[in-house]
Coordinates of C-alpha atoms in Angstrom, one line a residue:
M8 CA -97.4 -12.3 -0.1
K9 CA -98.9 -8.9 -0.8
E10 CA -95.5 -7.2 -0.4
H11 CA -94.1 -9.3 -3.2
K12 CA -97.1 -8.5 -5.4
I13 CA -96.4 -4.8 -4.9
V14 CA -92.8 -5.2 -5.7
R15 CA -93.7 -7.0 -8.9
Y16 CA -96.1 -4.2 -10.0
L17 CA -93.5 -1.6 -9.0
L18 CA -91.0 -3.4 -11.2
Q19 CA -93.4 -3.6 -14.1
G20 CA -94.2 0.1 -13.8
R21 CA -90.5 1.0 -13.8
I22 CA -89.8 -1.1 -16.8
F23 CA -92.5 0.6 -18.9
T24 CA -91.2 4.0 -17.6
N25 CA -87.7 3.0 -18.8
I26 CA -89.0 2.0 -22.2
G27 CA -90.7 5.3 -22.7
D28 CA -87.7 7.2 -21.4
S29 CA -85.3 5.3 -23.6
I30 CA -87.2 5.6 -26.9
L31 CA -87.7 9.3 -26.3
Y32 CA -84.0 9.7 -25.4
M33 CA -82.8 8.0 -28.5
L34 CA -85.2 9.9 -30.7
V35 CA -83.9 13.2 -29.5
I36 CA -80.2 12.4 -29.4
W37 CA -80.2 10.9 -32.9
R38 CA -82.2 13.8 -34.4
L39 CA -79.8 16.3 -32.9
S40 CA -76.8 14.3 -34.0
K41 CA -77.9 13.6 -37.6
E42 CA -80.1 16.6 -38.5
L43 CA -78.0 19.3 -37.0
S44 CA -74.7 17.4 -37.2
S45 CA -73.1 19.5 -34.4
P46 CA -70.8 17.8 -31.9
V47 CA -70.9 20.9 -29.7
L48 CA -74.7 21.0 -29.7
L49 CA -74.9 17.2 -29.0
S50 CA -72.5 17.6 -26.1
I51 CA -74.7 20.5 -24.7
A52 CA -77.7 18.2 -24.9
F53 CA -75.9 15.4 -23.0
A54 CA -74.7 18.0 -20.5
T55 CA -78.2 19.3 -19.9
L56 CA -79.5 15.9 -19.1
A57 CA -76.5 15.2 -16.8
I58 CA -77.2 18.5 -14.9
V59 CA -80.7 17.1 -14.2
D60 CA -79.1 14.0 -12.7
A61 CA -76.7 16.2 -10.6
L62 CA -79.6 18.3 -9.3
T63 CA -81.6 15.3 -8.0
V64 CA -80.1 16.1 -4.6
F65 CA -82.8 18.7 -4.3
I66 CA -85.5 16.1 -5.1
G67 CA -84.5 13.8 -2.2
P68 CA -86.1 15.9 0.6
L69 CA -89.3 16.2 -1.4
V70 CA -89.4 12.5 -1.9
D71 CA -88.9 11.9 1.8
S72 CA -91.7 14.4 2.7
T73 CA -94.3 13.1 0.3
V74 CA -96.2 9.9 -0.3
P75 CA -94.0 7.8 -2.7
K76 CA -97.0 5.9 -4.1
Q77 CA -98.5 9.2 -5.2
N78 CA -95.2 10.4 -6.7
L79 CA -95.1 7.3 -8.9
F80 CA -98.7 7.8 -10.2
W81 CA -98.7 11.5 -10.8
M82 CA -95.2 11.7 -12.3
S83 CA -96.1 8.9 -14.7
R84 CA -99.2 10.8 -15.7
F85 CA -97.2 13.9 -16.2
Q86 CA -94.8 12.1 -18.6
M87 CA -97.8 10.9 -20.6
V88 CA -99.2 14.4 -20.9
C89 CA -95.9 15.8 -22.1
T90 CA -95.7 13.2 -24.9
V91 CA -99.3 13.9 -25.9
C92 CA -98.4 17.5 -26.2
L93 CA -95.5 16.5 -28.4
I94 CA -97.6 14.5 -30.8
I95 CA -100.1 17.4 -31.0
L96 CA -97.3 19.8 -32.0
L97 CA -95.9 17.3 -34.6
F98 CA -99.3 16.8 -36.2
F99 CA -100.7 20.4 -36.1
V100 CA -97.8 22.8 -36.0
K101 CA -95.2 23.3 -38.7
L102 CA -91.8 23.6 -37.2
N103 CA -88.4 24.3 -38.8
I104 CA -85.5 22.1 -38.0
H105 CA -84.2 24.2 -35.1
Q106 CA -87.7 24.6 -33.5
H107 CA -88.2 20.9 -34.0
G108 CA -84.9 20.1 -32.1
V109 CA -85.8 22.5 -29.3
V110 CA -89.3 21.0 -28.8
L111 CA -87.9 17.5 -28.7
L112 CA -85.2 18.5 -26.1
V113 CA -87.7 20.4 -23.9
V114 CA -90.1 17.3 -23.8
L115 CA -87.1 15.0 -23.1
L116 CA -86.0 17.3 -20.2
L117 CA -89.5 17.4 -18.6
T118 CA -90.0 13.6 -18.8
Y119 CA -86.4 13.2 -17.5
I120 CA -87.2 15.3 -14.5
A121 CA -90.3 13.3 -13.8
S122 CA -88.2 10.1 -13.9
A123 CA -85.8 11.7 -11.4
V124 CA -88.8 11.7 -9.0
I125 CA -90.1 8.3 -9.9
Y126 CA -86.9 6.3 -9.4
P127 CA -86.1 7.4 -5.8
S128 CA -89.7 7.1 -4.9
G129 CA -89.6 3.5 -6.0
E130 CA -86.3 2.9 -4.1
K131 CA -87.9 4.3 -1.0
L132 CA -90.6 1.6 -1.1
I133 CA -88.2 -1.3 -1.6
P134 CA -86.7 -1.6 2.0
L135 CA -90.2 -1.4 3.4
L136 CA -91.4 -4.3 1.3
V137 CA -88.5 -6.8 1.4
S138 CA -86.2 -8.2 4.1
D139 CA -82.5 -7.5 4.4
D140 CA -81.8 -10.9 3.0
E141 CA -83.8 -10.1 -0.1
L142 CA -82.6 -6.6 -0.6
L143 CA -79.5 -7.4 -2.8
H144 CA -81.6 -9.7 -5.1
T145 CA -84.4 -7.1 -5.4
N146 CA -82.0 -4.3 -6.0
G147 CA -80.4 -6.4 -8.8
L148 CA -83.8 -6.7 -10.5
F149 CA -84.6 -3.0 -10.2
H150 CA -81.1 -1.9 -11.2
T151 CA -81.4 -4.1 -14.3
S152 CA -84.5 -2.1 -15.3
E153 CA -83.2 1.3 -14.4
K154 CA -79.6 1.2 -15.4
V155 CA -79.3 -1.6 -17.8
L156 CA -82.6 -2.3 -19.6
D157 CA -82.8 1.4 -20.5
V158 CA -79.6 0.9 -22.5
A159 CA -81.2 -2.1 -24.2
F160 CA -84.3 -0.1 -25.0
N161 CA -82.0 2.6 -26.4
A162 CA -80.5 0.0 -28.7
V163 CA -83.9 -1.3 -29.8
S164 CA -85.0 2.3 -30.3
A165 CA -82.1 2.9 -32.6
F166 CA -83.5 0.2 -34.9
M167 CA -87.0 1.6 -34.6
I168 CA -85.8 5.1 -35.6
S169 CA -84.3 3.6 -38.8
F170 CA -87.6 2.1 -39.9
F171 CA -90.5 4.1 -38.4
R172 CA -91.7 7.7 -38.8
E173 CA -91.3 10.0 -35.9
D174 CA -95.0 10.4 -35.1
V175 CA -95.4 6.6 -34.9
I176 CA -92.5 6.4 -32.4
V177 CA -94.1 9.2 -30.3
L178 CA -97.4 7.3 -30.2
L179 CA -95.6 4.2 -29.0
I180 CA -93.9 6.3 -26.2
I181 CA -97.4 7.5 -25.1
I182 CA -98.6 3.9 -24.9
F183 CA -95.6 2.9 -22.7
F184 CA -96.1 5.9 -20.4
L185 CA -99.8 5.0 -20.1
L186 CA -98.9 1.4 -19.1
A187 CA -96.4 2.8 -16.5
T188 CA -99.2 5.0 -15.1
R189 CA -101.5 2.0 -14.8
F190 CA -99.1 -0.2 -12.9
H191 CA -98.1 2.7 -10.6
R192 CA -101.8 3.2 -9.9
I193 CA -102.0 -0.4 -8.9
V194 CA -99.0 -0.1 -6.6
A195 CA -100.7 2.9 -4.9
Y196 CA -103.9 0.8 -4.4
Y197 CA -102.2 -2.3 -3.0
Y198 CA -99.8 -0.3 -0.8
E199 CA -102.6 1.7 0.8
S200 CA -104.6 -1.5 1.4
M201 CA -101.7 -2.9 3.5
Q202 CA -102.0 0.1 5.9
R203 CA -98.2 0.3 5.9
D204 CA -97.8 3.8 4.4
N205 CA -95.4 5.2 7.0
F206 CA -95.3 8.5 5.2
S207 CA -99.0 9.4 5.3
G208 CA -98.4 11.8 8.1
Y209 CA -96.7 14.2 5.7
K210 CA -100.0 14.7 3.8
K211 CA -101.3 17.0 6.5
E212 CA -98.1 18.9 7.0
R213 CA -97.6 22.1 5.0
Y214 CA -94.2 21.9 3.2
S215 CA -92.0 25.0 3.4
I216 CA -88.6 26.1 2.1
P217 CA -87.0 26.2 5.5
K218 CA -88.2 22.6 6.2
Y219 CA -86.9 21.6 2.8
V220 CA -83.4 23.1 3.5
E221 CA -83.3 21.4 7.0
E222 CA -84.2 18.0 5.6
L223 CA -81.5 18.5 2.9
K224 CA -79.0 19.3 5.7
T225 CA -80.2 16.2 7.6
G226 CA -79.4 14.0 4.6
I227 CA -75.9 15.5 4.3
R228 CA -75.3 15.0 8.0
E229 CA -76.3 11.4 7.6
I230 CA -73.8 10.9 4.8
K231 CA -71.0 12.3 6.9
K232 CA -71.5 9.5 9.4
H233 CA -70.6 6.8 6.9
T234 CA -66.9 7.0 5.9
E235 CA -67.0 4.0 3.7
I236 CA -69.6 5.7 1.5
I237 CA -67.7 9.1 1.4
L238 CA -64.5 7.4 0.3
L239 CA -66.2 6.1 -2.8
F240 CA -67.2 9.5 -4.1
F241 CA -63.8 10.8 -5.4
P242 CA -62.9 7.9 -7.7
L243 CA -66.5 7.5 -8.9
S244 CA -66.6 11.2 -9.8
I245 CA -63.4 10.9 -11.8
I246 CA -64.8 7.9 -13.6
N247 CA -68.1 9.7 -14.3
M248 CA -66.3 12.7 -15.9
F249 CA -64.6 10.5 -18.4
Y250 CA -67.8 8.5 -18.8
G251 CA -69.4 11.8 -19.9
I252 CA -66.6 12.3 -22.5
A253 CA -67.0 8.7 -23.8
M254 CA -70.8 8.9 -24.1
V255 CA -70.6 12.0 -26.4
G256 CA -68.0 10.2 -28.6
L257 CA -69.7 6.8 -28.8
P258 CA -72.3 7.7 -31.5
R259 CA -69.5 9.1 -33.7
V260 CA -67.4 6.0 -33.1
A261 CA -70.2 3.8 -34.1
E262 CA -70.9 5.9 -37.2
V263 CA -67.3 5.8 -38.4
Y264 CA -66.3 2.2 -37.5
I265 CA -69.6 0.3 -37.7
S266 CA -72.3 1.9 -39.7
D267 CA -73.6 5.5 -40.4
M268 CA -77.2 4.2 -39.7
A269 CA -78.7 4.3 -36.3
Y270 CA -78.5 0.6 -35.9
G271 CA -74.7 0.8 -35.7
Y272 CA -74.9 2.8 -32.5
G273 CA -77.8 0.6 -31.3
S274 CA -75.7 -2.5 -31.7
L275 CA -73.0 -1.2 -29.4
L276 CA -75.6 -0.1 -26.8
M277 CA -77.3 -3.6 -27.1
S278 CA -74.0 -5.3 -26.4
A279 CA -73.3 -3.1 -23.4
S280 CA -76.8 -3.7 -22.0
L281 CA -76.5 -7.5 -22.3
G282 CA -73.2 -7.3 -20.3
G283 CA -75.0 -5.2 -17.7
I284 CA -77.8 -7.7 -17.4
L285 CA -75.2 -10.4 -16.9
G286 CA -73.6 -8.3 -14.2
S287 CA -76.9 -7.9 -12.4
C288 CA -77.5 -11.6 -12.5
L289 CA -74.1 -12.4 -11.2
I290 CA -74.3 -9.8 -8.3
C291 CA -77.5 -11.5 -7.1
K292 CA -75.4 -14.7 -6.4
F293 CA -72.8 -12.9 -4.3
P294 CA -72.7 -13.5 -0.5
K295 CA -73.5 -10.9 2.0
S296 CA -69.9 -9.9 2.2
I297 CA -70.6 -8.0 -1.0
Y298 CA -71.4 -5.1 1.3
A299 CA -67.7 -4.7 2.0
P300 CA -66.6 -3.1 -1.3
K301 CA -62.8 -3.3 -0.8
K302 CA -62.7 -6.9 -1.8
Y303 CA -64.5 -6.6 -5.1
S304 CA -64.4 -3.0 -6.3
K305 CA -60.8 -3.0 -7.6
I306 CA -61.5 -6.2 -9.5
F307 CA -64.7 -4.9 -11.1
L308 CA -63.1 -1.6 -12.2
F309 CA -59.9 -3.2 -13.5
I310 CA -62.0 -5.7 -15.7
A311 CA -64.3 -3.0 -16.9
G312 CA -61.5 -0.6 -17.8
S313 CA -59.3 -3.2 -19.5
A314 CA -62.3 -4.4 -21.6
W315 CA -63.3 -0.9 -22.6
L316 CA -59.7 0.0 -23.6
I317 CA -59.4 -3.2 -25.7
M318 CA -62.8 -2.3 -27.3
S319 CA -61.5 1.1 -28.2
I320 CA -58.4 -0.3 -29.9
I321 CA -59.9 -3.3 -31.6
I322 CA -63.0 -1.6 -33.1
K323 CA -60.9 -0.3 -36.0
Y324 CA -60.0 -3.8 -37.1
N325 CA -63.0 -5.9 -36.1
F326 CA -66.2 -4.4 -34.7
L327 CA -67.5 -7.9 -33.7
F328 CA -64.8 -8.2 -31.1
A329 CA -65.6 -4.7 -30.0
F330 CA -69.2 -5.9 -29.2
L331 CA -67.7 -8.6 -27.0
F332 CA -65.4 -6.3 -25.0
I333 CA -68.0 -3.6 -24.4
F334 CA -70.2 -6.5 -23.1
I335 CA -67.5 -7.6 -20.6
S336 CA -66.9 -4.0 -19.6
N337 CA -70.5 -3.2 -18.8
C338 CA -70.8 -6.5 -16.8
G339 CA -68.1 -5.2 -14.4
I340 CA -69.5 -1.7 -14.3
N341 CA -73.0 -2.8 -13.4
M342 CA -71.8 -5.1 -10.6
M343 CA -70.0 -2.2 -9.1
N344 CA -73.1 0.0 -9.4
V345 CA -75.5 -2.5 -7.8
M346 CA -73.0 -3.0 -5.0
F347 CA -72.9 0.8 -4.3
T348 CA -76.7 1.1 -4.2
S349 CA -77.0 -1.8 -1.8
I350 CA -74.3 -0.3 0.5
I351 CA -76.4 2.9 0.8
Q352 CA -79.7 1.1 1.4
K353 CA -78.2 -1.1 4.0
E354 CA -76.5 1.6 5.9
I355 CA -79.0 4.4 5.7
D356 CA -82.3 4.6 7.7
A357 CA -85.4 4.2 5.4
S358 CA -86.8 7.6 6.6
L359 CA -83.7 9.3 5.2
L360 CA -83.2 7.1 2.1
G361 CA -84.8 9.4 -0.4
R362 CA -82.6 12.4 0.3
V363 CA -79.5 10.4 0.9
S364 CA -79.8 8.3 -2.3
T365 CA -80.5 11.4 -4.5
F366 CA -77.6 13.3 -2.7
T367 CA -75.1 10.5 -3.4
E368 CA -76.3 10.2 -7.0
S369 CA -75.8 13.9 -7.5
L370 CA -72.3 13.9 -6.0
V371 CA -71.0 11.2 -8.3
S372 CA -72.9 12.7 -11.3
I373 CA -72.3 16.4 -10.9
I374 CA -69.0 16.2 -12.9
I375 CA -70.7 14.4 -15.9
P376 CA -71.8 17.7 -17.6
L377 CA -68.3 18.9 -17.6
G378 CA -67.2 15.6 -19.2
N379 CA -70.0 16.0 -21.8
L380 CA -68.8 19.4 -22.8
M381 CA -65.2 18.2 -22.9
G382 CA -66.4 15.3 -25.1
G383 CA -67.7 17.8 -27.7
V384 CA -64.2 19.4 -27.8
V385 CA -62.5 16.0 -28.1
L386 CA -64.7 15.2 -31.1
V387 CA -63.9 18.5 -32.8
L388 CA -60.1 18.3 -32.3
F389 CA -59.2 14.6 -32.1
N390 CA -60.1 11.2 -33.3
P391 CA -63.3 10.1 -31.6
L392 CA -61.6 6.9 -30.4
L393 CA -59.6 9.0 -28.0
S394 CA -62.8 9.6 -25.9
Q395 CA -63.2 5.9 -25.5
I396 CA -59.5 5.2 -24.8
L397 CA -59.4 7.8 -22.0
Y398 CA -62.4 6.3 -20.3
G399 CA -60.9 2.8 -20.3
I400 CA -57.5 4.1 -18.9
V401 CA -59.2 6.0 -16.1
M402 CA -61.2 3.0 -14.9
I403 CA -58.0 1.0 -14.8
L404 CA -56.1 3.6 -12.9
C405 CA -58.9 4.2 -10.4
G406 CA -59.2 0.5 -9.8
I407 CA -55.5 0.0 -9.2
L408 CA -54.1 3.2 -7.8
I409 CA -56.9 5.5 -6.6
F410 CA -59.8 3.5 -5.3
P411 CA -59.6 3.7 -1.5
S412 CA -58.1 0.9 0.5
R413 CA -59.5 2.1 3.8
I414 CA -63.0 0.8 3.0
R415 CA -64.0 -2.1 5.2

């Protein structure tokens, strides 16, 4: 079917976008960490990216009021242009170490913002292309590329950074963004040929700030109608704050207890990504009752938290076992994340999905920048393992004590 062909091209475009995003992300984070050697600056970089995630609530109404197939194509092209500008600066402009770091961070932020438009635009197309019975399976595939494979690509990027020059890596990033642009262009062509673009009417309507604000309010009102979604926000926000602390500390933990080369950090990320991939595969086999999170969420969080806590303790003695337990932890985390995405897509009308999905993403992510900044303080004052231990304990407590029992 033509719908399935579009979904396949959409998935391929997202995968190439993720590869480019992940390589650029690892390049910038590792350069800031190793060249400037500042936990505080590294935490600020993490916090800046997290703020972009938190502000995606303002992107939702724009996604709903524009043509998603055009968003995919033009934002992919914008990412490619940004990285082309980066390679020009690297080749023809002599930068000192601080200017170099600033340029890398600015390019990362611009491409990150573009991805914040690309992902909800793709999610908006999914319910229009697949049936409710196929929704969970399709979301599992897309979640694997967006939330899991990007971690795998981060791991591979860590190995690349150890063996290739920076200009070569940036050229590879350009190639991946070019491929993403090509597949998103194909998606636009096939989708238009189906004559199913329900959002074409927005092309002729002038977009204004009052309209933007009103559509944002509409998304918020829609969220208020769904108690089972609202009840998830508090525990997920707490978990995300300590996630922010843990992510700032993880590169340091890898450097101290595994290897001071980039591949030590990359190996941890690879183990985590493999666990996430397994979680996505397992969630695709779950029955439709997965939409009732009460039955499963506590189990997923308890397993994830226990495994992360064990990883934090055992890494001092045997880092191979640490790989195993971070694998198990991310398996549970990813099953919970896919379930949450499916709940939203099933409950929310497609015409409001862009603003609602970005709003919910922002609500649970808005606390991460604070966690990132706290992570820098933890690294300065305490053993870096504390950042990981706290994350594991909080997941366990949220799973057992805090996670709402009123959810159907």
